Amino acid sequence: MTSTAAPPTARCHTVLDSPCGPLTLVATGGVLSGLYMEGQRHRPAEETFGPRDDRPFGEAADQLAAYFDSTCTTFDLELRLDGTPFQRSVWERLRAIPYGETRTYGQLAEDLGSPGASRAVGLANGRNPVGIIVPCHRVVGASGSLTGYGGGIDRKRALLAHERGEGYTTAAALF
């Protein structure tokens, strides 16, 4: 009997259109491990994404479409998040921020039991490999200002406006 499962390190990708511009989704071993925007800071080199193969991304594509249609407020996808234990703990906390709400870097640091670690939280937030699904756009500065988003402040503003029910007029004009 031969296995059709992807080897645990085999990578492939697809590209989806979105109101935020094209999104590149990457799977490692058949599990979603990356979601990258054009021009994103810390975006891996294209050659690391593997060949194009749309098959592993059906559920992710469906849930992203529902998110952008405002009918999905929580993603339920298996993820492979490769990072340090601290990064993974930050990314787990990001997933707990409710749709349409924000938290500060300081609040996340306190939630992690390290109130002085807001800069470290910011660095881990910036290295989030699965933007939107792991909602790093929901993290703001101490004063509520929009700071530090790998996909760009305009995209962050557009995603937050979308979650507040304001639509994508800003994003549509930019992307």
Short mmCIF file of N, CA, C and O in Angstrom, two decimals, residues 24-145:
data_model
loop_
_atom_site.label_atom_id
_atom_site.label_comp_id
_atom_site.label_asym_id
_atom_site.label_seq_id
_atom_site.Cartn_x
_atom_site.Cartn_y
_atom_site.Cartn_z
N THR A 24 -0.37 34.54 -0.60
CA THR A 24 0.32 33.28 -0.88
C THR A 24 0.18 32.39 0.34
O THR A 24 0.60 32.76 1.44
N LEU A 25 -0.45 31.24 0.16
CA LEU A 25 -0.60 30.25 1.23
C LEU A 25 0.42 29.15 0.99
O LEU A 25 0.59 28.70 -0.15
N VAL A 26 1.08 28.73 2.06
CA VAL A 26 2.09 27.68 1.99
C VAL A 26 1.67 26.56 2.92
O VAL A 26 1.22 26.81 4.04
N ALA A 27 1.83 25.32 2.45
CA ALA A 27 1.59 24.15 3.30
C ALA A 27 2.89 23.38 3.42
O ALA A 27 3.65 23.25 2.46
N THR A 28 3.13 22.87 4.62
CA THR A 28 4.26 21.99 4.89
C THR A 28 3.68 20.67 5.36
O THR A 28 2.92 20.64 6.32
N GLY A 29 4.00 19.61 4.64
CA GLY A 29 3.43 18.31 4.98
C GLY A 29 1.92 18.30 4.88
O GLY A 29 1.25 17.58 5.61
N GLY A 30 1.36 19.11 4.02
CA GLY A 30 -0.09 19.17 3.82
C GLY A 30 -0.83 20.03 4.82
O GLY A 30 -2.05 20.11 4.78
N VAL A 31 -0.10 20.73 5.73
CA VAL A 31 -0.72 21.55 6.76
C VAL A 31 -0.33 23.01 6.54
O VAL A 31 0.85 23.32 6.28
N LEU A 32 -1.28 23.91 6.66
CA LEU A 32 -1.02 25.33 6.44
C LEU A 32 0.08 25.82 7.38
O LEU A 32 -0.01 25.69 8.59
N SER A 33 1.14 26.38 6.78
CA SER A 33 2.27 26.87 7.57
C SER A 33 2.64 28.30 7.23
O SER A 33 3.52 28.88 7.88
N GLY A 34 1.99 28.90 6.24
CA GLY A 34 2.31 30.27 5.88
C GLY A 34 1.17 30.95 5.15
O GLY A 34 0.42 30.30 4.41
N LEU A 35 1.01 32.23 5.40
CA LEU A 35 0.09 33.08 4.67
C LEU A 35 0.80 34.42 4.55
O LEU A 35 1.05 35.09 5.56
N TYR A 36 1.18 34.77 3.33
CA TYR A 36 2.01 35.95 3.11
C TYR A 36 1.36 36.89 2.11
O TYR A 36 0.77 36.47 1.12
N MET A 37 1.52 38.20 2.38
CA MET A 37 1.01 39.25 1.50
C MET A 37 2.15 39.76 0.63
O MET A 37 3.32 39.62 0.99
N GLU A 38 1.79 40.37 -0.49
CA GLU A 38 2.82 40.98 -1.32
C GLU A 38 3.52 42.08 -0.53
O GLU A 38 2.88 42.86 0.17
N GLY A 39 4.84 42.13 -0.64
CA GLY A 39 5.61 43.17 0.02
C GLY A 39 5.71 43.01 1.53
O GLY A 39 6.16 43.92 2.21
N GLN A 40 5.31 41.88 2.06
CA GLN A 40 5.30 41.67 3.50
C GLN A 40 6.73 41.59 4.04
O GLN A 40 7.57 40.92 3.47
N ARG A 41 6.94 42.26 5.16
CA ARG A 41 8.20 42.15 5.87
C ARG A 41 8.34 40.71 6.37
O ARG A 41 7.36 40.08 6.76
N HIS A 42 9.52 40.17 6.35
CA HIS A 42 9.83 38.81 6.79
C HIS A 42 9.18 37.74 5.91
O HIS A 42 9.00 36.60 6.34
N ARG A 43 8.85 38.11 4.69
CA ARG A 43 8.30 37.12 3.75
C ARG A 43 9.46 36.25 3.26
O ARG A 43 10.46 36.76 2.79
N PRO A 44 9.32 34.93 3.38
CA PRO A 44 10.40 34.05 2.90
C PRO A 44 10.57 34.16 1.39
O PRO A 44 9.67 34.61 0.67
N ALA A 45 11.70 33.71 0.91
CA ALA A 45 11.98 33.71 -0.52
C ALA A 45 10.99 32.79 -1.24
O ALA A 45 10.65 31.72 -0.73
N GLU A 46 10.55 33.21 -2.41
CA GLU A 46 9.55 32.45 -3.19
C GLU A 46 9.97 31.00 -3.41
O GLU A 46 9.14 30.10 -3.37
N GLU A 47 11.26 30.77 -3.64
CA GLU A 47 11.71 29.41 -3.94
C GLU A 47 11.55 28.45 -2.76
O GLU A 47 11.61 27.24 -2.93
N THR A 48 11.30 28.97 -1.57
CA THR A 48 11.08 28.10 -0.41
C THR A 48 9.63 27.63 -0.30
O THR A 48 9.34 26.78 0.53
N PHE A 49 8.74 28.18 -1.12
CA PHE A 49 7.32 27.85 -1.03
C PHE A 49 6.97 26.50 -1.66
O PHE A 49 5.87 26.00 -1.45
N GLY A 50 7.85 25.93 -2.45
CA GLY A 50 7.57 24.69 -3.14
C GLY A 50 6.71 24.93 -4.37
O GLY A 50 6.35 26.07 -4.69
N PRO A 51 6.35 23.87 -5.07
CA PRO A 51 5.57 24.02 -6.29
C PRO A 51 4.14 24.47 -6.01
O PRO A 51 3.64 24.31 -4.90
N ARG A 52 3.52 25.00 -7.03
CA ARG A 52 2.11 25.40 -6.89
C ARG A 52 1.25 24.14 -6.90
O ARG A 52 1.39 23.28 -7.77
N ASP A 53 0.36 24.06 -5.94
CA ASP A 53 -0.57 22.94 -5.82
C ASP A 53 -1.74 23.44 -4.99
O ASP A 53 -1.60 23.68 -3.80
N ASP A 54 -2.89 23.60 -5.59
CA ASP A 54 -4.06 24.16 -4.90
C ASP A 54 -4.76 23.16 -3.98
O ASP A 54 -5.54 23.57 -3.12
N ARG A 55 -4.48 21.87 -4.12
CA ARG A 55 -5.25 20.83 -3.42
C ARG A 55 -5.27 20.96 -1.89
O ARG A 55 -6.33 20.80 -1.30
N PRO A 56 -4.15 21.24 -1.21
CA PRO A 56 -4.23 21.27 0.26
C PRO A 56 -4.92 22.49 0.85
O PRO A 56 -5.05 22.60 2.06
N PHE A 57 -5.36 23.42 0.02
CA PHE A 57 -5.80 24.72 0.53
C PHE A 57 -7.29 24.98 0.43
O PHE A 57 -7.74 26.09 0.67
N GLY A 58 -8.08 23.98 0.10
CA GLY A 58 -9.52 24.19 -0.08
C GLY A 58 -10.21 24.77 1.14
O GLY A 58 -10.94 25.77 1.04
N GLU A 59 -9.99 24.18 2.31
CA GLU A 59 -10.65 24.66 3.53
C GLU A 59 -10.14 26.05 3.92
O GLU A 59 -10.93 26.91 4.31
N ALA A 60 -8.84 26.28 3.79
CA ALA A 60 -8.29 27.60 4.10
C ALA A 60 -8.87 28.65 3.15
O ALA A 60 -9.25 29.74 3.59
N ALA A 61 -8.96 28.33 1.88
CA ALA A 61 -9.52 29.27 0.90
C ALA A 61 -10.98 29.57 1.23
O ALA A 61 -11.42 30.73 1.17
N ASP A 62 -11.74 28.53 1.59
CA ASP A 62 -13.15 28.73 1.94
C ASP A 62 -13.30 29.62 3.17
O ASP A 62 -14.13 30.53 3.19
N GLN A 63 -12.49 29.37 4.20
CA GLN A 63 -12.61 30.15 5.43
C GLN A 63 -12.12 31.59 5.21
O GLN A 63 -12.72 32.53 5.76
N LEU A 64 -11.09 31.79 4.40
CA LEU A 64 -10.65 33.16 4.10
C LEU A 64 -11.72 33.91 3.32
O LEU A 64 -11.99 35.08 3.60
N ALA A 65 -12.35 33.24 2.34
CA ALA A 65 -13.43 33.89 1.59
C ALA A 65 -14.57 34.28 2.52
O ALA A 65 -15.12 35.38 2.42
N ALA A 66 -14.90 33.40 3.46
CA ALA A 66 -15.97 33.70 4.42
C ALA A 66 -15.55 34.85 5.36
O ALA A 66 -16.37 35.70 5.71
N TYR A 67 -14.28 34.89 5.73
CA TYR A 67 -13.78 36.00 6.56
C TYR A 67 -13.97 37.33 5.81
O TYR A 67 -14.50 38.29 6.35
N PHE A 68 -13.55 37.36 4.56
CA PHE A 68 -13.66 38.60 3.79
C PHE A 68 -15.11 38.94 3.44
O PHE A 68 -15.42 40.10 3.18
N ASP A 69 -16.00 37.95 3.48
CA ASP A 69 -17.44 38.20 3.30
C ASP A 69 -18.14 38.49 4.62
O ASP A 69 -19.36 38.61 4.66
N SER A 70 -17.39 38.55 5.70
CA SER A 70 -17.90 38.83 7.05
C SER A 70 -18.81 37.75 7.60
O SER A 70 -19.63 38.00 8.48
N THR A 71 -18.67 36.51 7.10
CA THR A 71 -19.47 35.42 7.64
C THR A 71 -18.65 34.46 8.49
O THR A 71 -19.20 33.52 9.05
N CYS A 72 -17.35 34.69 8.59
CA CYS A 72 -16.47 33.88 9.43
C CYS A 72 -15.71 34.83 10.35
O CYS A 72 -15.03 35.75 9.87
N THR A 73 -15.83 34.61 11.63
CA THR A 73 -15.12 35.46 12.59
C THR A 73 -14.05 34.69 13.36
O THR A 73 -13.28 35.28 14.09
N THR A 74 -14.02 33.38 13.18
CA THR A 74 -13.03 32.53 13.83
C THR A 74 -12.57 31.47 12.84
O THR A 74 -13.41 30.80 12.22
N PHE A 75 -11.28 31.32 12.68
CA PHE A 75 -10.74 30.30 11.79
C PHE A 75 -10.58 28.99 12.54
O PHE A 75 -10.16 28.97 13.70
N ASP A 76 -10.92 27.91 11.88
CA ASP A 76 -10.79 26.58 12.44
C ASP A 76 -9.97 25.74 11.46
O ASP A 76 -10.53 24.97 10.68
N LEU A 77 -8.68 25.96 11.48
CA LEU A 77 -7.77 25.28 10.56
C LEU A 77 -6.61 24.69 11.33
O LEU A 77 -6.12 25.29 12.29
N GLU A 78 -6.15 23.53 10.88
CA GLU A 78 -4.91 22.98 11.43
C GLU A 78 -3.76 23.84 10.92
O GLU A 78 -3.70 24.17 9.73
N LEU A 79 -2.87 24.22 11.81
CA LEU A 79 -1.74 25.06 11.44
C LEU A 79 -0.44 24.42 11.89
O LEU A 79 -0.39 23.75 12.93
N ARG A 80 0.59 24.65 11.13
CA ARG A 80 1.95 24.26 11.53
C ARG A 80 2.73 25.56 11.70
O ARG A 80 3.13 26.18 10.72
N LEU A 81 2.89 25.97 12.94
CA LEU A 81 3.55 27.23 13.25
C LEU A 81 4.95 26.94 13.78
O LEU A 81 5.11 26.56 14.94
N ASP A 82 5.94 27.08 12.93
CA ASP A 82 7.32 26.84 13.33
C ASP A 82 7.92 28.12 13.89
O ASP A 82 7.95 29.15 13.21
N GLY A 83 8.38 28.05 15.13
CA GLY A 83 9.00 29.19 15.78
C GLY A 83 9.52 28.76 17.14
O GLY A 83 9.40 27.60 17.53
N THR A 84 10.07 29.71 17.85
CA THR A 84 10.56 29.41 19.19
C THR A 84 9.36 29.18 20.12
O THR A 84 8.23 29.58 19.80
N PRO A 85 9.60 28.57 21.27
CA PRO A 85 8.49 28.41 22.22
C PRO A 85 7.83 29.75 22.59
O PRO A 85 6.61 29.83 22.69
N PHE A 86 8.63 30.81 22.75
CA PHE A 86 8.05 32.12 23.07
C PHE A 86 7.20 32.63 21.91
O PHE A 86 6.08 33.11 22.13
N GLN A 87 7.70 32.53 20.69
CA GLN A 87 6.91 32.97 19.54
C GLN A 87 5.60 32.21 19.46
O GLN A 87 4.54 32.81 19.27
N ARG A 88 5.66 30.90 19.62
CA ARG A 88 4.43 30.11 19.55
C ARG A 88 3.45 30.49 20.65
O ARG A 88 2.23 30.52 20.43
N SER A 89 3.95 30.85 21.83
CA SER A 89 3.04 31.27 22.91
C SER A 89 2.39 32.61 22.57
O SER A 89 1.21 32.82 22.85
N VAL A 90 3.14 33.51 21.93
CA VAL A 90 2.55 34.78 21.49
C VAL A 90 1.50 34.52 20.42
O VAL A 90 0.38 35.06 20.48
N TRP A 91 1.81 33.68 19.46
CA TRP A 91 0.86 33.39 18.37
C TRP A 91 -0.41 32.73 18.91
O TRP A 91 -1.50 32.99 18.41
N GLU A 92 -0.26 31.91 19.93
CA GLU A 92 -1.44 31.31 20.56
C GLU A 92 -2.31 32.39 21.20
O GLU A 92 -3.54 32.36 21.10
N ARG A 93 -1.69 33.36 21.86
CA ARG A 93 -2.44 34.47 22.47
C ARG A 93 -3.11 35.32 21.39
O ARG A 93 -4.21 35.82 21.60
N LEU A 94 -2.46 35.50 20.25
CA LEU A 94 -3.08 36.26 19.16
C LEU A 94 -4.38 35.60 18.72
O LEU A 94 -5.37 36.29 18.46
N ARG A 95 -4.39 34.29 18.65
CA ARG A 95 -5.58 33.57 18.22
C ARG A 95 -6.73 33.72 19.20
O ARG A 95 -7.89 33.50 18.85
N ALA A 96 -6.41 34.13 20.44
CA ALA A 96 -7.45 34.31 21.46
C ALA A 96 -8.06 35.72 21.43
O ALA A 96 -9.05 35.96 22.12
N ILE A 97 -7.50 36.62 20.64
CA ILE A 97 -8.07 37.98 20.55
C ILE A 97 -9.34 37.89 19.71
O ILE A 97 -9.29 37.50 18.54
N PRO A 98 -10.48 38.25 20.26
CA PRO A 98 -11.74 38.13 19.51
C PRO A 98 -11.77 39.03 18.27
O PRO A 98 -11.19 40.11 18.23
N TYR A 99 -12.49 38.55 17.29
CA TYR A 99 -12.76 39.29 16.05
C TYR A 99 -13.29 40.68 16.40
O TYR A 99 -14.15 40.83 17.26
N GLY A 100 -12.72 41.68 15.75
CA GLY A 100 -13.19 43.04 15.94
C GLY A 100 -12.62 43.74 17.17
O GLY A 100 -12.95 44.89 17.42
N GLU A 101 -11.80 43.06 17.94
CA GLU A 101 -11.19 43.66 19.14
C GLU A 101 -9.69 43.79 18.93
O GLU A 101 -9.11 43.16 18.04
N THR A 102 -9.07 44.60 19.77
CA THR A 102 -7.62 44.75 19.72
C THR A 102 -7.05 44.57 21.12
O THR A 102 -7.77 44.68 22.12
N ARG A 103 -5.77 44.31 21.17
CA ARG A 103 -5.00 44.25 22.40
C ARG A 103 -3.70 45.00 22.15
O ARG A 103 -3.24 45.09 21.02
N THR A 104 -3.08 45.47 23.22
CA THR A 104 -1.78 46.12 23.08
C THR A 104 -0.68 45.08 23.28
O THR A 104 -0.91 44.00 23.84
N TYR A 105 0.51 45.45 22.84
CA TYR A 105 1.66 44.57 23.06
C TYR A 105 1.86 44.35 24.55
O TYR A 105 2.15 43.24 24.98
N GLY A 106 1.66 45.39 25.34
CA GLY A 106 1.80 45.28 26.79
C GLY A 106 0.78 44.33 27.40
O GLY A 106 1.10 43.56 28.31
N GLN A 107 -0.46 44.39 26.92
CA GLN A 107 -1.49 43.47 27.43
C GLN A 107 -1.12 42.02 27.13
O GLN A 107 -1.29 41.14 27.97
N LEU A 108 -0.61 41.77 25.92
CA LEU A 108 -0.21 40.42 25.57
C LEU A 108 0.95 39.96 26.46
O LEU A 108 0.98 38.82 26.91
N ALA A 109 1.91 40.86 26.70
CA ALA A 109 3.04 40.51 27.57
C ALA A 109 2.55 40.16 28.97
O ALA A 109 3.00 39.17 29.56
N GLU A 110 1.62 40.94 29.49
CA GLU A 110 1.05 40.64 30.80
C GLU A 110 0.32 39.30 30.79
O GLU A 110 0.46 38.51 31.73
N ASP A 111 -0.46 39.03 29.73
CA ASP A 111 -1.17 37.76 29.62
C ASP A 111 -0.20 36.57 29.63
O ASP A 111 -0.55 35.49 30.09
N LEU A 112 1.01 36.80 29.12
CA LEU A 112 2.02 35.74 29.08
C LEU A 112 2.81 35.65 30.38
O LEU A 112 3.71 34.82 30.50
N GLY A 113 2.50 36.53 31.34
CA GLY A 113 3.21 36.53 32.60
C GLY A 113 4.55 37.23 32.56
O GLY A 113 5.38 37.05 33.46
N SER A 114 4.78 38.04 31.54
CA SER A 114 6.03 38.77 31.38
C SER A 114 5.72 40.23 31.07
O SER A 114 5.90 40.69 29.94
N PRO A 115 5.26 41.00 32.06
CA PRO A 115 4.81 42.36 31.79
C PRO A 115 5.87 43.28 31.16
O PRO A 115 5.51 44.24 30.50
N GLY A 116 7.13 42.98 31.32
CA GLY A 116 8.17 43.81 30.72
C GLY A 116 8.58 43.38 29.32
O GLY A 116 9.53 43.92 28.76
N ALA A 117 7.88 42.43 28.75
CA ALA A 117 8.30 41.84 27.48
C ALA A 117 7.52 42.36 26.27
O ALA A 117 7.43 41.67 25.26
N SER A 118 6.99 43.57 26.33
CA SER A 118 6.18 44.04 25.20
C SER A 118 6.97 44.13 23.91
O SER A 118 6.44 43.85 22.84
N ARG A 119 8.26 44.49 23.98
CA ARG A 119 9.08 44.53 22.74
C ARG A 119 9.28 43.13 22.18
O ARG A 119 9.21 42.92 20.97
N ALA A 120 9.53 42.16 23.06
CA ALA A 120 9.69 40.78 22.61
C ALA A 120 8.39 40.27 21.99
O ALA A 120 8.40 39.55 20.98
N VAL A 121 7.26 40.65 22.58
CA VAL A 121 5.96 40.30 22.01
C VAL A 121 5.83 40.91 20.62
O VAL A 121 5.38 40.26 19.68
N GLY A 122 6.24 42.17 20.48
CA GLY A 122 6.19 42.83 19.18
C GLY A 122 7.04 42.12 18.14
O GLY A 122 6.62 41.95 16.99
N LEU A 123 8.23 41.68 18.52
CA LEU A 123 9.10 40.97 17.59
C LEU A 123 8.48 39.63 17.19
O LEU A 123 8.50 39.26 16.01
N ALA A 124 7.92 38.91 18.15
CA ALA A 124 7.27 37.63 17.83
C ALA A 124 6.05 37.87 16.95
O ALA A 124 5.80 37.11 16.00
N ASN A 125 5.29 38.92 17.25
CA ASN A 125 4.12 39.27 16.45
C ASN A 125 4.53 39.51 15.00
O ASN A 125 3.87 39.05 14.07
N GLY A 126 5.64 40.22 14.81
CA GLY A 126 6.12 40.52 13.46
C GLY A 126 6.59 39.31 12.69
O GLY A 126 6.67 39.33 11.47
N ARG A 127 6.91 38.24 13.39
CA ARG A 127 7.37 37.00 12.74
C ARG A 127 6.25 35.98 12.55
O ARG A 127 6.49 34.85 12.15
N ASN A 128 5.02 36.37 12.83
CA ASN A 128 3.87 35.50 12.64
C ASN A 128 3.84 35.01 11.20
O ASN A 128 3.73 35.80 10.27
N PRO A 129 3.91 33.68 10.99
CA PRO A 129 3.95 33.18 9.61
C PRO A 129 2.58 33.02 8.95
O PRO A 129 2.51 32.70 7.77
N VAL A 130 1.50 33.20 9.69
CA VAL A 130 0.16 32.97 9.13
C VAL A 130 -0.72 34.17 9.46
O VAL A 130 -1.65 34.08 10.27
N GLY A 131 -0.39 35.30 8.83
CA GLY A 131 -1.16 36.51 9.05
C GLY A 131 -2.64 36.31 8.75
O GLY A 131 -3.03 35.36 8.07
N ILE A 132 -3.45 37.17 9.23
CA ILE A 132 -4.93 37.18 9.13
C ILE A 132 -5.51 36.02 9.95
O ILE A 132 -6.30 36.25 10.86
N ILE A 133 -5.13 34.79 9.66
CA ILE A 133 -5.65 33.63 10.39
C ILE A 133 -5.17 33.66 11.83
O ILE A 133 -5.93 33.39 12.76
N VAL A 134 -3.90 33.96 12.03
CA VAL A 134 -3.36 34.26 13.36
C VAL A 134 -3.32 35.79 13.38
O VAL A 134 -2.44 36.40 12.78
N PRO A 135 -4.31 36.43 13.99
CA PRO A 135 -4.61 37.85 13.74
C PRO A 135 -3.66 38.86 14.40
O PRO A 135 -4.05 39.61 15.29
N CYS A 136 -2.44 38.92 13.90
CA CYS A 136 -1.48 39.88 14.44
C CYS A 136 -1.90 41.32 14.13
O CYS A 136 -1.42 42.25 14.79
N HIS A 137 -2.81 41.50 13.18
CA HIS A 137 -3.30 42.85 12.88
C HIS A 137 -4.12 43.42 14.03
O HIS A 137 -4.37 44.62 14.09
N ARG A 138 -4.53 42.59 14.98
CA ARG A 138 -5.35 43.04 16.11
C ARG A 138 -4.51 43.57 17.27
O ARG A 138 -5.05 43.88 18.33
N VAL A 139 -3.20 43.70 17.09
CA VAL A 139 -2.33 44.20 18.15
C VAL A 139 -1.94 45.64 17.81
O VAL A 139 -1.51 45.94 16.70
N VAL A 140 -2.12 46.52 18.79
CA VAL A 140 -1.88 47.96 18.61
C VAL A 140 -0.92 48.47 19.67
O VAL A 140 -0.63 47.78 20.65
N GLY A 141 -0.45 49.68 19.47
CA GLY A 141 0.43 50.31 20.44
C GLY A 141 -0.32 50.66 21.72
O GLY A 141 -1.55 50.61 21.78
N ALA A 142 0.45 51.02 22.74
CA ALA A 142 -0.12 51.31 24.07
C ALA A 142 -1.20 52.38 24.02
O ALA A 142 -2.18 52.32 24.76
N SER A 143 -1.07 53.34 23.11
CA SER A 143 -2.05 54.41 23.02
C SER A 143 -3.21 54.07 22.07
O SER A 143 -4.08 54.89 21.83
N GLY A 144 -3.18 52.85 21.53
CA GLY A 144 -4.18 52.45 20.55
C GLY A 144 -3.76 52.75 19.12
O GLY A 144 -4.51 52.50 18.19
N SER A 145 -2.54 53.27 18.96
CA SER A 145 -2.06 53.61 17.62
C SER A 145 -1.73 52.36 16.81
O SER A 145 -1.40 51.31 17.37
#
